[in-house]
PDB file of N, CA and C in Angstrom:
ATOM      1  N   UNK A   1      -8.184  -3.911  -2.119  1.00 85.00           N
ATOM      2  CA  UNK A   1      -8.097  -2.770  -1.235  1.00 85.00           C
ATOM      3  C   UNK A   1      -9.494  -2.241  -0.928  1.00 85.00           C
ATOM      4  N   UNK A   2     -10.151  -2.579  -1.604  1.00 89.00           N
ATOM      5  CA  UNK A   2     -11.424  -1.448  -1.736  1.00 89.00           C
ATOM      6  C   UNK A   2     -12.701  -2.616  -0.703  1.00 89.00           C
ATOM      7  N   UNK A   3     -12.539  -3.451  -0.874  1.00 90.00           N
ATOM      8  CA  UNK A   3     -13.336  -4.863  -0.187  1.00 90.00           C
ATOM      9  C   UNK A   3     -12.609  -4.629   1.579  1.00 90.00           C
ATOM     10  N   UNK A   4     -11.303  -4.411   1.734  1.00 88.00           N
ATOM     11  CA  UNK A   4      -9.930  -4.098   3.134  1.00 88.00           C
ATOM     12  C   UNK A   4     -10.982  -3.070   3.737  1.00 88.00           C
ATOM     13  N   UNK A   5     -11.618  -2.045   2.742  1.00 89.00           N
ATOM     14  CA  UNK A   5     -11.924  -0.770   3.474  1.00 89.00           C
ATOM     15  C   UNK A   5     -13.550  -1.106   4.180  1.00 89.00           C
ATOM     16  N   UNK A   6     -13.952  -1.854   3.524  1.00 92.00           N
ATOM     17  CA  UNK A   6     -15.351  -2.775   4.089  1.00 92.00           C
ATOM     18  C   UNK A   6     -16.515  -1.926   2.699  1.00 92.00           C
ATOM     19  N   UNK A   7     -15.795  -1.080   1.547  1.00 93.00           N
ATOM     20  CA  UNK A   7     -16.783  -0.537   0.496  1.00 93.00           C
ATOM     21  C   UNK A   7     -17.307  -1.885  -0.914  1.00 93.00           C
ATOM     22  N   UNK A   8     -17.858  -1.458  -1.133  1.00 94.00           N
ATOM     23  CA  UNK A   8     -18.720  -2.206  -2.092  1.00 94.00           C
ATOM     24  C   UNK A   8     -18.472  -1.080  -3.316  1.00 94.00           C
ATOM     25  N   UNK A   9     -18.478  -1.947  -4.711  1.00 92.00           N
ATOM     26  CA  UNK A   9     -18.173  -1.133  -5.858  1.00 92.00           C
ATOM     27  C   UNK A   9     -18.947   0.154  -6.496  1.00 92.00           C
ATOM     28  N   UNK A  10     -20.523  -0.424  -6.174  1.00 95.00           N
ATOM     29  CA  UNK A  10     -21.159   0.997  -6.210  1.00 95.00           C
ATOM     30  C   UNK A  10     -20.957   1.798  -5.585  1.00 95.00           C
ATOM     31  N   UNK A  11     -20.320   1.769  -3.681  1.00 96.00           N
ATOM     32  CA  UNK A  11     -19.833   2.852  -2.879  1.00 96.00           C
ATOM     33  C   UNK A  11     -18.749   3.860  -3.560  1.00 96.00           C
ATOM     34  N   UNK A  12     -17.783   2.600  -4.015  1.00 95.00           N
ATOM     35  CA  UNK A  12     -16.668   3.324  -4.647  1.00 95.00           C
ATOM     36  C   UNK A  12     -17.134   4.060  -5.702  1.00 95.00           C
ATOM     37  N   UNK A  13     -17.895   3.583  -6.664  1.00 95.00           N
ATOM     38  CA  UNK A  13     -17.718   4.461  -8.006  1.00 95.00           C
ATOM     39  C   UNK A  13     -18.808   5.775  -7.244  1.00 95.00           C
ATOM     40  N   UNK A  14     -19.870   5.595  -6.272  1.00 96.00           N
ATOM     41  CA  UNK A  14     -20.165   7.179  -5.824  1.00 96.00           C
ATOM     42  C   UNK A  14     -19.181   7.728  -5.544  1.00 96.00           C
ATOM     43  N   UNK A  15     -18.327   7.480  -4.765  1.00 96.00           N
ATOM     44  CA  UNK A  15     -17.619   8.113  -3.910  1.00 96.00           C
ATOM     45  C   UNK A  15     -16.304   8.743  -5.449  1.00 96.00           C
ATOM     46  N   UNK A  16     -15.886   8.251  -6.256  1.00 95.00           N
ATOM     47  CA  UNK A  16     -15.299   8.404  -7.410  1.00 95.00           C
ATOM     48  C   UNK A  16     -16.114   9.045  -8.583  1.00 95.00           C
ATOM     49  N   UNK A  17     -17.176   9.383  -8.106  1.00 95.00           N
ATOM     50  CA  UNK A  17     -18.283  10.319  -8.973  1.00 95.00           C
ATOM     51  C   UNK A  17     -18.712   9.117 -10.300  1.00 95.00           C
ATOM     52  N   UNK A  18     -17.851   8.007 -10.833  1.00 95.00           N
ATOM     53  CA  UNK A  18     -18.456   6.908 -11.764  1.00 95.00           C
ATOM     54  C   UNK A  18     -19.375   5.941 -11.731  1.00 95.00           C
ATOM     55  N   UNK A  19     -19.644   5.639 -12.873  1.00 93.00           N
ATOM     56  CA  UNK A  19     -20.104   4.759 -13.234  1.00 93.00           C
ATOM     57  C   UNK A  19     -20.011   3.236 -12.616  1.00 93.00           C
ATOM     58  N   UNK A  20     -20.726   2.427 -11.947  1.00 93.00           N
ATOM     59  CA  UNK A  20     -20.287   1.122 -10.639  1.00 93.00           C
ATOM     60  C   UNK A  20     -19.988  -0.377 -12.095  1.00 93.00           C
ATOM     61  N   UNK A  21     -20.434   0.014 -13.330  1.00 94.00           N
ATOM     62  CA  UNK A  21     -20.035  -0.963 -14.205  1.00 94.00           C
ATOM     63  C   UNK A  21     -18.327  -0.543 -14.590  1.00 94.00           C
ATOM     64  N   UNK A  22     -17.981   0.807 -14.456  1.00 93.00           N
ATOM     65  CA  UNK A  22     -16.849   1.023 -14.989  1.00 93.00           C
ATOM     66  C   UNK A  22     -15.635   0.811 -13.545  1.00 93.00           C
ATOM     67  N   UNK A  23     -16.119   0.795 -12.581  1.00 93.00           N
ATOM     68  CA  UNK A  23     -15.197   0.648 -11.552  1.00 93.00           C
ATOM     69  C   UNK A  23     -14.933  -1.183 -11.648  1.00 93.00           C
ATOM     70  N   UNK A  24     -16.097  -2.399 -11.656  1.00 92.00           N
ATOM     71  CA  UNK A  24     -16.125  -3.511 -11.709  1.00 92.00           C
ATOM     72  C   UNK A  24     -15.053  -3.579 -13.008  1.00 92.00           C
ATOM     73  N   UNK A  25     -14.908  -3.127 -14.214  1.00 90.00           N
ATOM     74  CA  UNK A  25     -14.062  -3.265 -15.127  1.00 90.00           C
ATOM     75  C   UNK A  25     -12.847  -3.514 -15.341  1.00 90.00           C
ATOM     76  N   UNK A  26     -12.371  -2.063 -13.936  1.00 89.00           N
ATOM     77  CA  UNK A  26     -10.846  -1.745 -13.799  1.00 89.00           C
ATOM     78  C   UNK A  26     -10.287  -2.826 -12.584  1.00 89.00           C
ATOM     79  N   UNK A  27     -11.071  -3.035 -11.667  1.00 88.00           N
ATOM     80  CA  UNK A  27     -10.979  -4.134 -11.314  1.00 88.00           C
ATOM     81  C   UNK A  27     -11.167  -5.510 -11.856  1.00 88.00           C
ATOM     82  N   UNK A  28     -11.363  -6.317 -12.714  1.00 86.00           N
ATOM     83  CA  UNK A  28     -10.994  -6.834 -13.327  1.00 86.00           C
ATOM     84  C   UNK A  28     -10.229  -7.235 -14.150  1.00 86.00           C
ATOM     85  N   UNK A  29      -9.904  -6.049 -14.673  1.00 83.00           N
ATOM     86  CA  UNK A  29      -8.490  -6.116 -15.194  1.00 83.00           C
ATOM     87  C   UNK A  29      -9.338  -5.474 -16.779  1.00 83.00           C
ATOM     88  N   UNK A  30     -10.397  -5.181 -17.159  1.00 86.00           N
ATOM     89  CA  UNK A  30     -11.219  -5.442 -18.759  1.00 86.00           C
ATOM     90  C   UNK A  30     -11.156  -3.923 -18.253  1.00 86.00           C
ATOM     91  N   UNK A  31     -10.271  -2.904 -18.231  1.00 87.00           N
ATOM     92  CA  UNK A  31     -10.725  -1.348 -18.287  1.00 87.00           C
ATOM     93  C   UNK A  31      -9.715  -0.941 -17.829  1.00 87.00           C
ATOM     94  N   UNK A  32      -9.541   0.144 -17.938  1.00 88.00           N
ATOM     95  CA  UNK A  32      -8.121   0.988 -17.255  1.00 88.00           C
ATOM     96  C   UNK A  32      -8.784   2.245 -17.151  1.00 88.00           C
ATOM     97  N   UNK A  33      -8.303   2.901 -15.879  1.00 91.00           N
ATOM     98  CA  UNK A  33      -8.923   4.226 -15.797  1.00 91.00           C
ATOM     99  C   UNK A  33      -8.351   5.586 -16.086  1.00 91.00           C
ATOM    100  N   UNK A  34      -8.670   6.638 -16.469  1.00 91.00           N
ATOM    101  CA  UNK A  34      -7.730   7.735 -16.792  1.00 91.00           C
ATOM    102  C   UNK A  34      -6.752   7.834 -15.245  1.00 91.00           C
ATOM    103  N   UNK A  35      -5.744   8.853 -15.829  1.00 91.00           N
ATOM    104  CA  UNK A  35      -4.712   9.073 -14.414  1.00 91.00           C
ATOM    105  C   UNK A  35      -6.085  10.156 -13.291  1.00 91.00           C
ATOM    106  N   UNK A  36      -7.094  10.867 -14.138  1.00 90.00           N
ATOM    107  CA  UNK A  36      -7.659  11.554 -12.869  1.00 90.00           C
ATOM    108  C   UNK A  36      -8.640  10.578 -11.816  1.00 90.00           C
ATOM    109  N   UNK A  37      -9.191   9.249 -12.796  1.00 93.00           N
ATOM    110  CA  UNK A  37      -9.789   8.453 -11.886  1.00 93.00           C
ATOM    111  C   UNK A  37      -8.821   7.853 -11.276  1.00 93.00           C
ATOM    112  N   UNK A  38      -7.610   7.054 -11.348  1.00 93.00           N
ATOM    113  CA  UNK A  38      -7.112   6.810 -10.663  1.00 93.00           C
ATOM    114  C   UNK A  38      -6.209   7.566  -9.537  1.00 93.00           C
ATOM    115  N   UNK A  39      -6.303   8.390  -9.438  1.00 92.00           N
ATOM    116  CA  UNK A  39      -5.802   9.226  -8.423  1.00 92.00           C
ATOM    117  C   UNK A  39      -7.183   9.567  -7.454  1.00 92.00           C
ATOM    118  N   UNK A  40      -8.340   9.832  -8.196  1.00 94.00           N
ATOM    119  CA  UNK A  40      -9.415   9.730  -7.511  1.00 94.00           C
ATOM    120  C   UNK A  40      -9.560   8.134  -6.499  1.00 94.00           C
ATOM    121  N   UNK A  41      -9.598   7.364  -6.748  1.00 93.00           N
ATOM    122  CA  UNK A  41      -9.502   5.805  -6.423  1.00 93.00           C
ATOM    123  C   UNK A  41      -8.500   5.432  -5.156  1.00 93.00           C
ATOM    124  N   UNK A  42      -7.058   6.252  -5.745  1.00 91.00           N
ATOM    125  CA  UNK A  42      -6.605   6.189  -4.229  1.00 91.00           C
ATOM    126  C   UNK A  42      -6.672   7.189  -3.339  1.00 91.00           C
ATOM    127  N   UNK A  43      -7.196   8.263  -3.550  1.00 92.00           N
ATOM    128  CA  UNK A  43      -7.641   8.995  -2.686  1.00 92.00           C
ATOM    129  C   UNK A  43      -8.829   8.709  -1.797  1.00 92.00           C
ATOM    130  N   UNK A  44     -10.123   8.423  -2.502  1.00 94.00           N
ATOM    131  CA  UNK A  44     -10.935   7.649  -2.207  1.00 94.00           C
ATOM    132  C   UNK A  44     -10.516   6.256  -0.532  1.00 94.00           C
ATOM    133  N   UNK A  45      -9.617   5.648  -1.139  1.00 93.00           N
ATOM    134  CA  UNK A  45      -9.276   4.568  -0.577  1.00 93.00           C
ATOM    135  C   UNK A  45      -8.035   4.430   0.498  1.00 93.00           C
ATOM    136  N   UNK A  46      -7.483   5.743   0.447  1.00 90.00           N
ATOM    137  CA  UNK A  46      -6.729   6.332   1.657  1.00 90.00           C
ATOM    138  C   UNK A  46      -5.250   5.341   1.012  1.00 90.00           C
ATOM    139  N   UNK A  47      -4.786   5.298   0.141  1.00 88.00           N
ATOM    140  CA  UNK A  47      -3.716   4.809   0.053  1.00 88.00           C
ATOM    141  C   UNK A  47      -2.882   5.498  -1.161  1.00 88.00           C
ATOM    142  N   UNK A  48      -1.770   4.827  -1.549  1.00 85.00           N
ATOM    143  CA  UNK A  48      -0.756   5.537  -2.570  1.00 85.00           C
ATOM    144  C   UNK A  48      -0.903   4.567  -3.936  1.00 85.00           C
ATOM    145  N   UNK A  49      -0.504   5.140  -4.974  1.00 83.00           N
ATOM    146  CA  UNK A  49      -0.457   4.760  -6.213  1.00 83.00           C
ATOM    147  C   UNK A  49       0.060   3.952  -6.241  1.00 83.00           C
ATOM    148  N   UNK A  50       1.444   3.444  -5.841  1.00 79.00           N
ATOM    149  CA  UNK A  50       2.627   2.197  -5.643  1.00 79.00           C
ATOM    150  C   UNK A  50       1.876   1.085  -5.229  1.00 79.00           C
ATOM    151  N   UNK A  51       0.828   1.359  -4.263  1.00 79.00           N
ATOM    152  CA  UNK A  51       0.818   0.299  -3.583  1.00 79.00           C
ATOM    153  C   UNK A  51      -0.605  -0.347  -4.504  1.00 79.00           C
ATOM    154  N   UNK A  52      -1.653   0.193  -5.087  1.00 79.00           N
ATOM    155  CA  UNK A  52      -2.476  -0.233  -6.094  1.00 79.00           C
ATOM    156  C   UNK A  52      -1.738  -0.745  -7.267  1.00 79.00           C
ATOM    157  N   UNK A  53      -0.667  -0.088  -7.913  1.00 78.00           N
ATOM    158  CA  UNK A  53       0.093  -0.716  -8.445  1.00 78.00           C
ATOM    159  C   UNK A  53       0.939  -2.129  -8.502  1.00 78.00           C
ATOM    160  N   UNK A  54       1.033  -2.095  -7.307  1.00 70.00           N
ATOM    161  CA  UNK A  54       1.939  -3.137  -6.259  1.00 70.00           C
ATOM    162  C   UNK A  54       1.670  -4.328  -7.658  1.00 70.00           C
ATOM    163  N   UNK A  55       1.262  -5.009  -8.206  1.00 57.00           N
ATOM    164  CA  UNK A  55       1.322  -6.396  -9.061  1.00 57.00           C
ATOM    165  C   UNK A  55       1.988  -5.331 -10.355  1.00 57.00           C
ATOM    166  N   UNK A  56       2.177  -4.433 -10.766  1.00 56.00           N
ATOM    167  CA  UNK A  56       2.322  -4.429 -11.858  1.00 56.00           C
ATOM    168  C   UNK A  56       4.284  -3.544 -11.779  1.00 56.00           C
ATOM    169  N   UNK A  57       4.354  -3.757 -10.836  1.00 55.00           N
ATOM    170  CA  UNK A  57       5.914  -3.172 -10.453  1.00 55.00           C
ATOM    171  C   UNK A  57       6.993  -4.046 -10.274  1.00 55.00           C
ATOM    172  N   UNK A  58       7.797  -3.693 -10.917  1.00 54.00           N
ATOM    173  CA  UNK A  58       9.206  -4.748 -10.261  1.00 54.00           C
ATOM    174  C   UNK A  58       9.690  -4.809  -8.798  1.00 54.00           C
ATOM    175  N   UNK A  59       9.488  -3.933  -8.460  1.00 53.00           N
ATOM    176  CA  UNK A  59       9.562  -3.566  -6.767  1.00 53.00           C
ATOM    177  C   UNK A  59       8.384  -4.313  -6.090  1.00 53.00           C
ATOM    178  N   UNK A  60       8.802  -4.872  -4.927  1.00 53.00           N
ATOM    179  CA  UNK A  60       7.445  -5.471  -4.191  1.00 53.00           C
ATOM    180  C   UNK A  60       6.884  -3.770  -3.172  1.00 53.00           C
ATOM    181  N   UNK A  61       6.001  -4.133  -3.264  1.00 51.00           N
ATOM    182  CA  UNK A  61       5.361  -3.209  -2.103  1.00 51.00           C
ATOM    183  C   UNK A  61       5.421  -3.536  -0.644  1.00 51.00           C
ATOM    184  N   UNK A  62       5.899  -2.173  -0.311  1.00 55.00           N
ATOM    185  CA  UNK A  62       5.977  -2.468   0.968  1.00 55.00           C
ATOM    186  C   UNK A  62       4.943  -2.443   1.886  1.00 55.00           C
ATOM    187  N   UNK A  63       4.661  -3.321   2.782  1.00 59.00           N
ATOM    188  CA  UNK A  63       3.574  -3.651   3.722  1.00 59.00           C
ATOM    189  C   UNK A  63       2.738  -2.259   4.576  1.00 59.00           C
ATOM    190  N   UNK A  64       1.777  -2.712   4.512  1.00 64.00           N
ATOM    191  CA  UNK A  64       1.393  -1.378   5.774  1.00 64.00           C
ATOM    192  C   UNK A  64       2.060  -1.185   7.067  1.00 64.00           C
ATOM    193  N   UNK A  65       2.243  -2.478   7.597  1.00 68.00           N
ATOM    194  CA  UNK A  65       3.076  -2.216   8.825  1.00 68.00           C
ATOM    195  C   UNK A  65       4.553  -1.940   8.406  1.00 68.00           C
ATOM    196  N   UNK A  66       4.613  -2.341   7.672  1.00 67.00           N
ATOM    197  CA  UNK A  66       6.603  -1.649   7.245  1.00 67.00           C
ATOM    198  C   UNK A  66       6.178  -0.207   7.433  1.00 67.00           C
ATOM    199  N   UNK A  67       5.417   0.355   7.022  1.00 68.00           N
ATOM    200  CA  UNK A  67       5.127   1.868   6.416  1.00 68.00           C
ATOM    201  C   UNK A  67       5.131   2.459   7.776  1.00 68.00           C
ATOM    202  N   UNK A  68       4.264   1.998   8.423  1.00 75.00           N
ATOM    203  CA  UNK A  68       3.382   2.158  10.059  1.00 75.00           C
ATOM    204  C   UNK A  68       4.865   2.223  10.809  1.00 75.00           C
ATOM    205  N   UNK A  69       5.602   1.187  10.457  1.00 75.00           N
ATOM    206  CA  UNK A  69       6.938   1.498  11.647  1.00 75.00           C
ATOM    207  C   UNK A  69       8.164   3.013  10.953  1.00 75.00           C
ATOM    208  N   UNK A  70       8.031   3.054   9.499  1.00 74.00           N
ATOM    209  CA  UNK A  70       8.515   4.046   9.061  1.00 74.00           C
ATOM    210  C   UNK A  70       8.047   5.818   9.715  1.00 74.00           C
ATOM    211  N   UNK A  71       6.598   5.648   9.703  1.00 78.00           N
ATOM    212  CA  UNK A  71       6.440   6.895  10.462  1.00 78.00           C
ATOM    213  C   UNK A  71       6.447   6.808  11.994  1.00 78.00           C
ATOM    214  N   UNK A  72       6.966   6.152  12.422  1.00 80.00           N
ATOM    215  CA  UNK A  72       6.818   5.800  14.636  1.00 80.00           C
ATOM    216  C   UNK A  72       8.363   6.220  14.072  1.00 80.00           C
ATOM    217  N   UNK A  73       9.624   6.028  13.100  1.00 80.00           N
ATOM    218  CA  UNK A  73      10.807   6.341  13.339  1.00 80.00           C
ATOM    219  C   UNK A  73      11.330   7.972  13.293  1.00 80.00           C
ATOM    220  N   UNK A  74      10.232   8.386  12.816  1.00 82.00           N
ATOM    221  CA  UNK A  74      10.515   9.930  12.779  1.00 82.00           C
ATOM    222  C   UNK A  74      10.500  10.832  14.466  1.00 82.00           C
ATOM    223  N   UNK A  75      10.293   9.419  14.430  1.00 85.00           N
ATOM    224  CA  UNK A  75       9.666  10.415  16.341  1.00 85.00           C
ATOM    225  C   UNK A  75      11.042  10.087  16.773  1.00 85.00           C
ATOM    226  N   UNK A  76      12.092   9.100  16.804  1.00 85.00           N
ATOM    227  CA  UNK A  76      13.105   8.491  17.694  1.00 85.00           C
ATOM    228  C   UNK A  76      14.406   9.185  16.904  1.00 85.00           C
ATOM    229  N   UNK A  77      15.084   9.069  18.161  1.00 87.00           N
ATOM    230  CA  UNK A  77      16.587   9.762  17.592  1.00 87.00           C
ATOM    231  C   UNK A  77      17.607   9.091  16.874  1.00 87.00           C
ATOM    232  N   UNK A  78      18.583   9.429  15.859  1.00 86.00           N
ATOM    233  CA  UNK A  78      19.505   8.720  15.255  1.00 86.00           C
ATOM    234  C   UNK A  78      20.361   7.856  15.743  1.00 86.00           C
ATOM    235  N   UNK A  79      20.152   7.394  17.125  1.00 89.00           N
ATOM    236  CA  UNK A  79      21.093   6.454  17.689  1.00 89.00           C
ATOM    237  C   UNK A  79      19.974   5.417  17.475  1.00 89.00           C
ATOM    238  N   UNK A  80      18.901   5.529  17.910  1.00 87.00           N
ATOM    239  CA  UNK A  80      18.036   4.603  18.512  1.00 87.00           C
ATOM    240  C   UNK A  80      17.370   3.946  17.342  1.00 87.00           C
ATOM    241  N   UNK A  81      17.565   4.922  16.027  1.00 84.00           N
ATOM    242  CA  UNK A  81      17.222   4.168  14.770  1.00 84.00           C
ATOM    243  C   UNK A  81      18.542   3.264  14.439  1.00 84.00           C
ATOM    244  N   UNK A  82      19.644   4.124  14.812  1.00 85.00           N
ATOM    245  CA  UNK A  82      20.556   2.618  14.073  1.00 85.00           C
ATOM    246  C   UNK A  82      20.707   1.704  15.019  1.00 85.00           C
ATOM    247  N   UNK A  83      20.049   1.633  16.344  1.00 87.00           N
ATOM    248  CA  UNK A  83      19.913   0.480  16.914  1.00 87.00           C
ATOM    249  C   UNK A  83      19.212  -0.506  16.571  1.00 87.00           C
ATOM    250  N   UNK A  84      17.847   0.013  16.035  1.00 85.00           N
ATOM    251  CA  UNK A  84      16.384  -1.183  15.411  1.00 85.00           C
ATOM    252  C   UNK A  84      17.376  -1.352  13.936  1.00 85.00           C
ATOM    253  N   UNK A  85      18.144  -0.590  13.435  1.00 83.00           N
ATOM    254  CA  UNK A  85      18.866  -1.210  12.171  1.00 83.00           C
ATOM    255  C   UNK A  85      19.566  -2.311  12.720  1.00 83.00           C
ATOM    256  N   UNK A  86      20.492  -2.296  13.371  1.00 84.00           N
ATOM    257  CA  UNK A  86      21.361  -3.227  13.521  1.00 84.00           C
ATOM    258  C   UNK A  86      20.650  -4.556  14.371  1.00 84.00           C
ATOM    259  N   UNK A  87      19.497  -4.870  14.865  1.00 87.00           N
ATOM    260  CA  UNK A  87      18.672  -5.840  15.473  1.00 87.00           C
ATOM    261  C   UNK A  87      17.885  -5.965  14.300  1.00 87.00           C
ATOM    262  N   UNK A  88      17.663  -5.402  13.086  1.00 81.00           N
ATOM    263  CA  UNK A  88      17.135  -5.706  12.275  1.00 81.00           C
ATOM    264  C   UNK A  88      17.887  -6.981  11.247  1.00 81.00           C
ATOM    265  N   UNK A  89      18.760  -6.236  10.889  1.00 82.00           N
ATOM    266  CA  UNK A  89      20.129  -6.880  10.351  1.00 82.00           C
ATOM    267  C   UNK A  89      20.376  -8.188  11.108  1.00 82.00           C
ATOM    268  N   UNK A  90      20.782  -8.334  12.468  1.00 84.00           N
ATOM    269  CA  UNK A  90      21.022  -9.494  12.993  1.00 84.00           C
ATOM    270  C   UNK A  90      19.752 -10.713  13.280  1.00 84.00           C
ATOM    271  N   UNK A  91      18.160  -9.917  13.108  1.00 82.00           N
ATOM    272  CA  UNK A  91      17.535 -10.959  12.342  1.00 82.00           C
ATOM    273  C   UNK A  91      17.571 -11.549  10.956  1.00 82.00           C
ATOM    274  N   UNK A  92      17.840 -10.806  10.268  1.00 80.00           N
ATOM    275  CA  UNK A  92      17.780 -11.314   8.953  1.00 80.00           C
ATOM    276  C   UNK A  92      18.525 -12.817   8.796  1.00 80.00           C
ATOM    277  N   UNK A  93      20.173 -11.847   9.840  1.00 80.00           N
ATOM    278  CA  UNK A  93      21.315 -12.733   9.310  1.00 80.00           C
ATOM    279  C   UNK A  93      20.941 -14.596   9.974  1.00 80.00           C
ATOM    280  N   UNK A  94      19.953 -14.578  11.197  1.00 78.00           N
ATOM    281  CA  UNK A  94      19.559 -15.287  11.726  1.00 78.00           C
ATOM    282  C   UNK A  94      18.724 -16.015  11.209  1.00 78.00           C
ATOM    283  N   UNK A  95      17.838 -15.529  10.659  1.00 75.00           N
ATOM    284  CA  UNK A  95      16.820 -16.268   9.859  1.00 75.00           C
ATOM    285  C   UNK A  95      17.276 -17.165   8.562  1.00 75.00           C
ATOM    286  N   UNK A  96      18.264 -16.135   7.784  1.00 68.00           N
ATOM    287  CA  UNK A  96      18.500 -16.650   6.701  1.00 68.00           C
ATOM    288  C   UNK A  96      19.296 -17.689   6.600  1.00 68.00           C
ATOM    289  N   UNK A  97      20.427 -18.082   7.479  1.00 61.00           N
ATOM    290  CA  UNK A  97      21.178 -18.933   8.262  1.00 61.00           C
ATOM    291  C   UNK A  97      20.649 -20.386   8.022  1.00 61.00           C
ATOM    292  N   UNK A  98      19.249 -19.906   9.077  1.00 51.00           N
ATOM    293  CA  UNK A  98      18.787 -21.201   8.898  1.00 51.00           C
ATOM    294  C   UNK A  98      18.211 -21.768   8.121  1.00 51.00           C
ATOM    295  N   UNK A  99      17.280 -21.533   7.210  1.00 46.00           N
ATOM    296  CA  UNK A  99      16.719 -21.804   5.773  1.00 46.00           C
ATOM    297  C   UNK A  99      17.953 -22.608   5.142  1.00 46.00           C
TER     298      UNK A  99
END
């Protein structure tokens, strides 16, 4: 995520007020950060906890563009959402068909 945003690890750990050896750590997997750095981290990085999480969840994460079409549905009315439901649905059923 942090490489997505075009930052470099010393950017991040300024921007996270740390240490750029302790940010390389947690990325690696050799460190874990308290809950205030990590909330710092996705704040920092404009995203949600779930989705930094995303490998360590039983749930897959959902995509940015899944997300991206979740907020364009708040704008449209309850018919017109269970319309993209039901063209949603009849891709699936289409796709999966064929596999």
């Amino acid at each position: 995520m942090r490489k997505s945003k075009g930052l470099t690890s010393e950017q991040l750990s300024e921007l996270c007020e740390v240490n750029a050896v302790h940010i390389r750590r947690i990325e690696s997997g050799g460190s874990l950060p308290s809950f205030s750095l990590f909330l710092k981290i996705c704040n920092v990085l404009g995203t949600s906890a779930d989705y930094l999480l995303g490998d360590l969840l039983d749930n897959p994460v959902i995509p940015d563009s899944v997300e991206q079409l979740g907020k364009q549905f708040k704008h449209l009315a309850p018919e017109q959402i269970e319309m993209i439901s039901e063209m949603v649905e009849v891709m699936i059923r289409h796709t999966t068909t064929k596999e």
